[in-house]
């Protein structure tokens, strides 16, 4: 990484412990993944490997991680090894008893997916009636159990003009963080991109509104995970450890079968946690090396913002153009 020091290991592992899900989300990237799940015993051994490699935190996802009946045991084992444990969930299976079990297992934070402040809009996007009500209830149960909460919102056609309403909704429900996730074009996200994705001009309009709101809101963190915000020319007052995408620089993804990829939206396997050593992959993978040393092409070659955004989202560039070095298709810069 130019002008950046490679960490000895990823800070975070995002681990999709299952591809099974009780929802039918229209943007899902994992439902078409046929990978088998690792057994609990194998997972324990692999978790010991990532601890040995120097990983600090683990975030469980999927699919819906709570569909694994042994998730509590997996989390307790992870936290017992000193890992900071968190999870992304749709919230449908969380009641007060489950929330207390998550707390006892060592979960420090749980992110709940909520894509609209309007129940019917969220339910339609996620494909399950009542999912909004369940997600809101889950936030309350988690808070009562003493677990920090966040809301994860996938920005797309259904919500991109509702920045203020989404923020007010998050504040109302007492979450510590609101994550605005940029729409990825992986899995069903690719199949439904023409209906759900925004145009570059719409992305610019959304991010201008989100950045202004971010400056105003002080008691709740608003997170924007899209490198192309650098092209807005605004002072974010946020110091980052790396430029561009964090995938392959601060974090890695592990699939349900143990395959290691740069992120959940980049289906390029760099190894397998069952058979390979994480530190070896982290240090010597040609795929990760390419991601850490992207080369500007097309309009990026002459762009004054390239040093900050490094071409934007690598996953999106790969999905829509076939090359991570190509400009992010969401970018509004001419």
Short mmCIF file of C-alpha atoms in Angstrom, two decimals:
data_model
loop_
_atom_site.label_atom_id
_atom_site.label_comp_id
_atom_site.label_asym_id
_atom_site.label_seq_id
_atom_site.Cartn_x
_atom_site.Cartn_y
_atom_site.Cartn_z
CA UNK A 1 0.00 0.00 0.00
CA UNK A 2 1.57 3.26 -1.08
CA UNK A 3 2.29 5.52 1.88
CA UNK A 4 0.53 3.02 4.13
CA UNK A 5 1.99 0.41 6.42
CA UNK A 6 0.65 -3.12 5.99
CA UNK A 7 -0.71 -4.40 9.27
CA UNK A 8 0.64 -7.74 10.47
CA UNK A 9 -2.90 -9.14 10.28
CA UNK A 10 -6.40 -7.88 9.46
CA UNK A 11 -7.98 -5.97 12.31
CA UNK A 12 -11.33 -7.59 11.60
CA UNK A 13 -12.58 -10.82 10.10
CA UNK A 14 -16.09 -10.71 8.65
CA UNK A 15 -17.22 -14.32 8.86
CA UNK A 16 -20.31 -15.53 7.02
CA UNK A 17 -20.93 -18.54 9.24
CA UNK A 18 -23.97 -19.60 7.19
CA UNK A 19 -25.62 -18.77 3.88
CA UNK A 20 -29.02 -19.82 5.17
CA UNK A 21 -31.49 -17.01 5.70
CA UNK A 22 -35.13 -16.57 6.70
CA UNK A 23 -35.48 -13.49 4.50
CA UNK A 24 -35.83 -12.92 0.74
CA UNK A 25 -33.89 -9.69 0.26
CA UNK A 26 -33.82 -8.30 -3.24
CA UNK A 27 -30.12 -7.34 -3.04
CA UNK A 28 -28.76 -10.49 -1.34
CA UNK A 29 -25.26 -11.59 -2.32
CA UNK A 30 -25.17 -14.88 -0.39
CA UNK A 31 -28.38 -16.68 -1.32
CA UNK A 32 -26.89 -17.97 -4.56
CA UNK A 33 -23.75 -19.22 -2.77
CA UNK A 34 -23.89 -23.05 -2.49
CA UNK A 35 -20.99 -23.30 -0.02
CA UNK A 36 -21.28 -25.81 2.80
CA UNK A 37 -20.99 -24.73 6.43
CA UNK A 38 -18.03 -25.59 8.61
CA UNK A 39 -18.78 -27.65 11.69
CA UNK A 40 -18.55 -26.02 15.09
CA UNK A 41 -15.45 -28.04 15.94
CA UNK A 42 -13.72 -26.91 12.77
CA UNK A 43 -14.78 -23.32 13.42
CA UNK A 44 -13.23 -23.41 16.88
CA UNK A 45 -9.91 -24.57 15.43
CA UNK A 46 -10.04 -21.86 12.76
CA UNK A 47 -10.85 -19.17 15.31
CA UNK A 48 -7.76 -20.21 17.24
CA UNK A 49 -5.78 -19.75 14.01
CA UNK A 50 -6.97 -16.19 13.46
CA UNK A 51 -6.25 -15.30 17.09
CA UNK A 52 -2.74 -16.66 16.66
CA UNK A 53 -2.36 -14.55 13.51
CA UNK A 54 -3.14 -11.38 15.47
CA UNK A 55 -6.73 -10.59 14.49
CA UNK A 56 -8.48 -8.36 17.03
CA UNK A 57 -12.17 -8.67 16.20
CA UNK A 58 -14.63 -10.95 14.49
CA UNK A 59 -17.98 -9.98 13.00
CA UNK A 60 -20.46 -12.76 12.28
CA UNK A 61 -22.77 -12.50 9.31
CA UNK A 62 -24.28 -14.58 6.58
CA UNK A 63 -27.04 -15.29 5.61
CA UNK A 64 -28.64 -14.86 9.00
CA UNK A 65 -26.05 -15.96 11.60
CA UNK A 66 -28.69 -16.76 14.22
CA UNK A 67 -29.86 -19.68 12.08
CA UNK A 68 -26.77 -21.48 13.30
CA UNK A 69 -27.89 -23.20 16.48
CA UNK A 70 -24.31 -23.14 17.78
CA UNK A 71 -23.73 -19.41 17.23
CA UNK A 72 -23.82 -18.66 20.97
CA UNK A 73 -21.13 -21.30 21.59
CA UNK A 74 -19.03 -20.00 18.67
CA UNK A 75 -19.28 -16.43 19.96
CA UNK A 76 -18.48 -17.42 23.54
CA UNK A 77 -15.43 -19.35 22.33
CA UNK A 78 -14.31 -16.31 20.29
CA UNK A 79 -14.75 -13.80 23.10
CA UNK A 80 -13.03 -16.23 25.45
CA UNK A 81 -10.01 -16.09 23.16
CA UNK A 82 -9.90 -12.32 23.49
CA UNK A 83 -11.64 -11.38 20.25
CA UNK A 84 -14.06 -8.46 20.12
CA UNK A 85 -17.28 -10.09 18.91
CA UNK A 86 -20.05 -8.46 16.89
CA UNK A 87 -22.75 -9.51 14.46
CA UNK A 88 -25.00 -8.34 11.64
CA UNK A 89 -28.56 -9.65 11.85
CA UNK A 90 -31.99 -8.99 10.40
CA UNK A 91 -33.28 -9.08 13.99
CA UNK A 92 -36.21 -11.39 13.33
CA UNK A 93 -35.07 -14.09 15.76
CA UNK A 94 -34.04 -11.80 18.61
CA UNK A 95 -36.24 -11.64 21.69
CA UNK A 96 -35.18 -10.56 25.18
CA UNK A 97 -34.00 -14.03 26.13
CA UNK A 98 -31.89 -14.32 22.98
CA UNK A 99 -30.49 -10.82 23.54
CA UNK A 100 -29.39 -11.75 27.06
CA UNK A 101 -27.75 -14.91 25.70
CA UNK A 102 -25.86 -12.83 23.16
CA UNK A 103 -24.64 -10.54 25.92
CA UNK A 104 -23.51 -13.50 28.01
CA UNK A 105 -21.66 -14.93 25.01
CA UNK A 106 -19.59 -11.76 24.73
CA UNK A 107 -21.24 -9.81 21.93
CA UNK A 108 -20.18 -6.18 22.27
CA UNK A 109 -22.26 -4.90 19.37
CA UNK A 110 -25.05 -6.09 17.09
CA UNK A 111 -26.03 -4.37 13.87
CA UNK A 112 -29.64 -4.67 12.75
CA UNK A 113 -30.61 -4.27 9.09
CA UNK A 114 -33.30 -1.63 8.61
CA UNK A 115 -33.67 -0.13 5.16
CA UNK A 116 -36.55 2.28 5.67
CA UNK A 117 -38.31 4.15 8.41
CA UNK A 118 -41.54 3.07 6.66
CA UNK A 119 -42.49 -0.49 7.69
CA UNK A 120 -44.11 -1.53 4.40
CA UNK A 121 -41.13 -0.29 2.38
CA UNK A 122 -38.65 -2.22 4.50
CA UNK A 123 -40.82 -5.34 4.53
CA UNK A 124 -41.15 -5.26 0.74
CA UNK A 125 -37.41 -4.86 0.25
CA UNK A 126 -36.60 -7.69 2.65
CA UNK A 127 -39.42 -9.91 1.42
CA UNK A 128 -40.93 -10.72 4.83
CA UNK A 129 -44.09 -9.13 6.27
CA UNK A 130 -43.52 -7.91 9.82
CA UNK A 131 -39.74 -7.78 9.46
CA UNK A 132 -39.63 -4.06 10.27
CA UNK A 133 -41.57 -4.54 13.49
CA UNK A 134 -39.30 -7.42 14.51
CA UNK A 135 -36.15 -5.41 13.76
CA UNK A 136 -37.32 -2.47 15.85
CA UNK A 137 -38.20 -4.81 18.71
CA UNK A 138 -34.76 -6.43 18.45
CA UNK A 139 -33.07 -3.04 18.93
CA UNK A 140 -34.98 -2.56 22.18
CA UNK A 141 -34.21 -6.07 23.44
CA UNK A 142 -30.51 -5.66 22.68
CA UNK A 143 -30.40 -2.29 24.40
CA UNK A 144 -32.14 -3.74 27.47
CA UNK A 145 -29.56 -6.55 27.53
CA UNK A 146 -26.71 -4.04 27.53
CA UNK A 147 -25.45 -4.56 23.97
CA UNK A 148 -24.51 -1.61 21.79
CA UNK A 149 -26.58 -1.42 18.64
CA UNK A 150 -26.30 -0.01 15.15
CA UNK A 151 -28.61 0.19 12.17
CA UNK A 152 -27.37 -0.89 8.75
CA UNK A 153 -29.18 0.65 5.81
CA UNK A 154 -28.52 -0.31 2.20
CA UNK A 155 -28.94 2.84 0.16
CA UNK A 156 -30.85 2.35 -3.08
CA UNK A 157 -33.95 3.57 -4.90
CA UNK A 158 -36.26 2.86 -1.97
CA UNK A 159 -34.61 5.26 0.49
CA UNK A 160 -31.97 7.54 -1.05
CA UNK A 161 -34.08 10.69 -0.66
CA UNK A 162 -34.96 9.99 2.98
CA UNK A 163 -31.68 10.87 4.72
CA UNK A 164 -33.25 13.05 7.40
CA UNK A 165 -36.04 10.56 8.10
CA UNK A 166 -33.58 7.67 8.41
CA UNK A 167 -31.41 9.63 10.83
CA UNK A 168 -34.39 10.69 12.93
CA UNK A 169 -35.57 7.08 13.03
CA UNK A 170 -32.15 5.87 14.21
CA UNK A 171 -31.98 8.58 16.87
CA UNK A 172 -35.46 7.66 18.05
CA UNK A 173 -34.37 4.09 18.66
CA UNK A 174 -31.21 4.96 20.55
CA UNK A 175 -28.58 3.31 18.39
CA UNK A 176 -24.93 4.31 18.66
CA UNK A 177 -24.27 4.15 14.92
CA UNK A 178 -26.12 4.44 11.61
CA UNK A 179 -24.36 2.77 8.69
CA UNK A 180 -25.23 3.94 5.21
CA UNK A 181 -24.04 1.11 2.97
CA UNK A 182 -23.51 1.76 -0.71
CA UNK A 183 -25.44 -0.57 -2.99
CA UNK A 184 -23.29 -3.44 -4.25
CA UNK A 185 -23.90 -5.23 -7.51
CA UNK A 186 -23.20 -8.78 -6.32
CA UNK A 187 -25.57 -11.74 -6.37
CA UNK A 188 -29.17 -10.56 -6.54
CA UNK A 189 -27.84 -7.03 -6.29
CA UNK A 190 -26.53 -7.48 -9.82
CA UNK A 191 -29.75 -9.07 -11.05
CA UNK A 192 -31.84 -6.22 -9.66
CA UNK A 193 -29.40 -3.35 -10.17
CA UNK A 194 -31.39 -1.67 -12.94
CA UNK A 195 -34.36 -1.37 -10.59
CA UNK A 196 -32.54 -0.61 -7.33
CA UNK A 197 -29.20 1.07 -8.02
CA UNK A 198 -28.80 4.85 -8.28
CA UNK A 199 -27.30 6.87 -11.08
CA UNK A 200 -23.98 8.64 -10.41
CA UNK A 201 -25.85 11.95 -10.13
CA UNK A 202 -28.23 10.45 -7.56
CA UNK A 203 -25.30 9.07 -5.57
CA UNK A 204 -23.72 12.51 -5.49
CA UNK A 205 -26.98 14.07 -4.28
CA UNK A 206 -27.36 11.43 -1.58
CA UNK A 207 -23.82 11.79 -0.28
CA UNK A 208 -24.03 15.58 -0.18
CA UNK A 209 -27.11 15.27 2.00
CA UNK A 210 -25.56 12.53 4.15
CA UNK A 211 -22.32 14.43 4.68
CA UNK A 212 -24.16 17.57 5.75
CA UNK A 213 -26.18 15.50 8.19
CA UNK A 214 -23.02 13.83 9.47
CA UNK A 215 -21.61 17.23 10.42
CA UNK A 216 -24.81 18.13 12.26
CA UNK A 217 -25.38 14.91 14.22
CA UNK A 218 -23.02 14.62 17.19
CA UNK A 219 -24.53 12.05 19.55
CA UNK A 220 -24.73 9.25 16.99
CA UNK A 221 -22.07 8.14 14.53
CA UNK A 222 -23.06 8.19 10.88
CA UNK A 223 -20.84 5.86 8.88
CA UNK A 224 -20.38 6.09 5.12
CA UNK A 225 -18.37 3.15 3.75
CA UNK A 226 -17.94 4.47 0.22
CA UNK A 227 -14.51 5.80 -0.84
CA UNK A 228 -15.98 7.99 -3.58
CA UNK A 229 -17.20 10.53 -1.01
CA UNK A 230 -13.67 11.95 -1.33
CA UNK A 231 -14.77 13.39 -4.67
CA UNK A 232 -17.19 15.71 -2.91
CA UNK A 233 -14.29 17.88 -1.78
CA UNK A 234 -15.71 18.18 1.72
CA UNK A 235 -13.79 18.10 4.98
CA UNK A 236 -15.01 14.96 6.73
CA UNK A 237 -12.88 15.55 9.86
CA UNK A 238 -12.32 11.81 9.96
CA UNK A 239 -8.85 10.32 9.92
CA UNK A 240 -8.67 6.90 8.28
CA UNK A 241 -5.98 4.28 8.53
CA UNK A 242 -6.09 3.60 4.79
CA UNK A 243 -7.23 5.28 1.62
CA UNK A 244 -9.87 3.81 -0.66
CA UNK A 245 -11.56 0.53 0.20
CA UNK A 246 -10.58 -1.08 3.51
CA UNK A 247 -11.03 -4.61 2.11
CA UNK A 248 -7.74 -6.47 2.05
CA UNK A 249 -6.13 -3.66 4.05
CA UNK A 250 -7.96 -3.66 7.38
CA UNK A 251 -10.31 -6.61 6.98
CA UNK A 252 -10.90 -9.92 5.25
CA UNK A 253 -13.98 -12.02 4.60
CA UNK A 254 -14.38 -15.72 5.34
CA UNK A 255 -17.18 -17.65 3.67
CA UNK A 256 -19.24 -20.38 5.29
CA UNK A 257 -16.94 -23.09 3.90
CA UNK A 258 -13.78 -21.34 5.12
CA UNK A 259 -12.80 -19.74 1.81
CA UNK A 260 -11.03 -16.41 2.31
CA UNK A 261 -11.92 -13.48 0.06
CA UNK A 262 -10.99 -9.77 0.19
CA UNK A 263 -14.59 -8.91 1.08
CA UNK A 264 -18.02 -10.47 0.95
CA UNK A 265 -18.73 -8.83 -2.39
CA UNK A 266 -15.53 -9.91 -4.16
CA UNK A 267 -15.82 -13.62 -5.06
CA UNK A 268 -12.09 -14.18 -5.55
CA UNK A 269 -10.78 -16.89 -3.23
CA UNK A 270 -7.29 -16.29 -1.86
CA UNK A 271 -7.12 -19.40 0.33
CA UNK A 272 -9.06 -21.33 2.96
CA UNK A 273 -8.82 -20.81 6.70
CA UNK A 274 -9.08 -24.57 7.33
CA UNK A 275 -6.02 -25.51 5.29
CA UNK A 276 -4.00 -22.29 5.01
CA UNK A 277 -2.30 -19.89 7.37
CA UNK A 278 -3.99 -16.51 7.57
CA UNK A 279 -0.77 -14.56 8.04
CA UNK A 280 0.71 -16.13 4.89
CA UNK A 281 -2.33 -15.17 2.82
CA UNK A 282 -2.47 -11.70 4.32
CA UNK A 283 1.16 -11.02 3.53
CA UNK A 284 1.71 -12.79 0.21
CA UNK A 285 -1.59 -13.11 -1.66
CA UNK A 286 -1.25 -11.75 -5.23
CA UNK A 287 -4.95 -10.80 -5.13
CA UNK A 288 -4.55 -8.70 -2.00
CA UNK A 289 -1.36 -7.21 -3.38
CA UNK A 290 -3.25 -6.04 -6.47
CA UNK A 291 -6.00 -4.52 -4.32
CA UNK A 292 -3.44 -2.66 -2.19
CA UNK A 293 -1.68 -1.25 -5.25
CA UNK A 294 -4.46 -0.33 -7.62
CA UNK A 295 -3.51 1.41 -10.85
CA UNK A 296 -5.67 4.28 -12.11
CA UNK A 297 -7.31 3.73 -15.47
CA UNK A 298 -9.72 5.77 -17.58
CA UNK A 299 -10.89 8.99 -15.95
CA UNK A 300 -9.15 8.03 -12.68
CA UNK A 301 -5.74 8.57 -14.29
CA UNK A 302 -6.24 12.34 -14.42
CA UNK A 303 -8.47 12.76 -11.34
CA UNK A 304 -7.15 14.95 -8.52
CA UNK A 305 -9.12 12.92 -5.97
CA UNK A 306 -7.63 9.55 -6.89
CA UNK A 307 -5.06 9.61 -4.08
CA UNK A 308 -7.95 9.71 -1.59
CA UNK A 309 -10.57 7.38 -3.10
CA UNK A 310 -8.25 5.06 -5.13
CA UNK A 311 -10.92 4.51 -7.73
CA UNK A 312 -13.80 3.92 -5.32
CA UNK A 313 -15.34 0.56 -4.45
CA UNK A 314 -13.24 -2.30 -5.83
CA UNK A 315 -16.11 -4.79 -5.53
CA UNK A 316 -18.40 -2.64 -7.63
CA UNK A 317 -15.76 -1.98 -10.28
CA UNK A 318 -15.07 -5.71 -10.53
CA UNK A 319 -18.75 -6.67 -10.72
CA UNK A 320 -19.67 -4.15 -13.40
CA UNK A 321 -16.46 -3.79 -15.41
CA UNK A 322 -14.45 -6.94 -14.70
CA UNK A 323 -11.39 -5.09 -13.33
CA UNK A 324 -10.84 -3.60 -9.87
CA UNK A 325 -8.60 -0.94 -11.41
CA UNK A 326 -11.41 0.55 -13.49
CA UNK A 327 -13.29 3.61 -12.19
CA UNK A 328 -16.15 2.91 -9.81
CA UNK A 329 -19.33 3.01 -11.94
CA UNK A 330 -21.01 5.06 -9.19
CA UNK A 331 -18.52 7.90 -9.55
CA UNK A 332 -20.04 11.20 -10.71
CA UNK A 333 -16.77 12.89 -11.70
CA UNK A 334 -16.75 13.49 -15.50
#
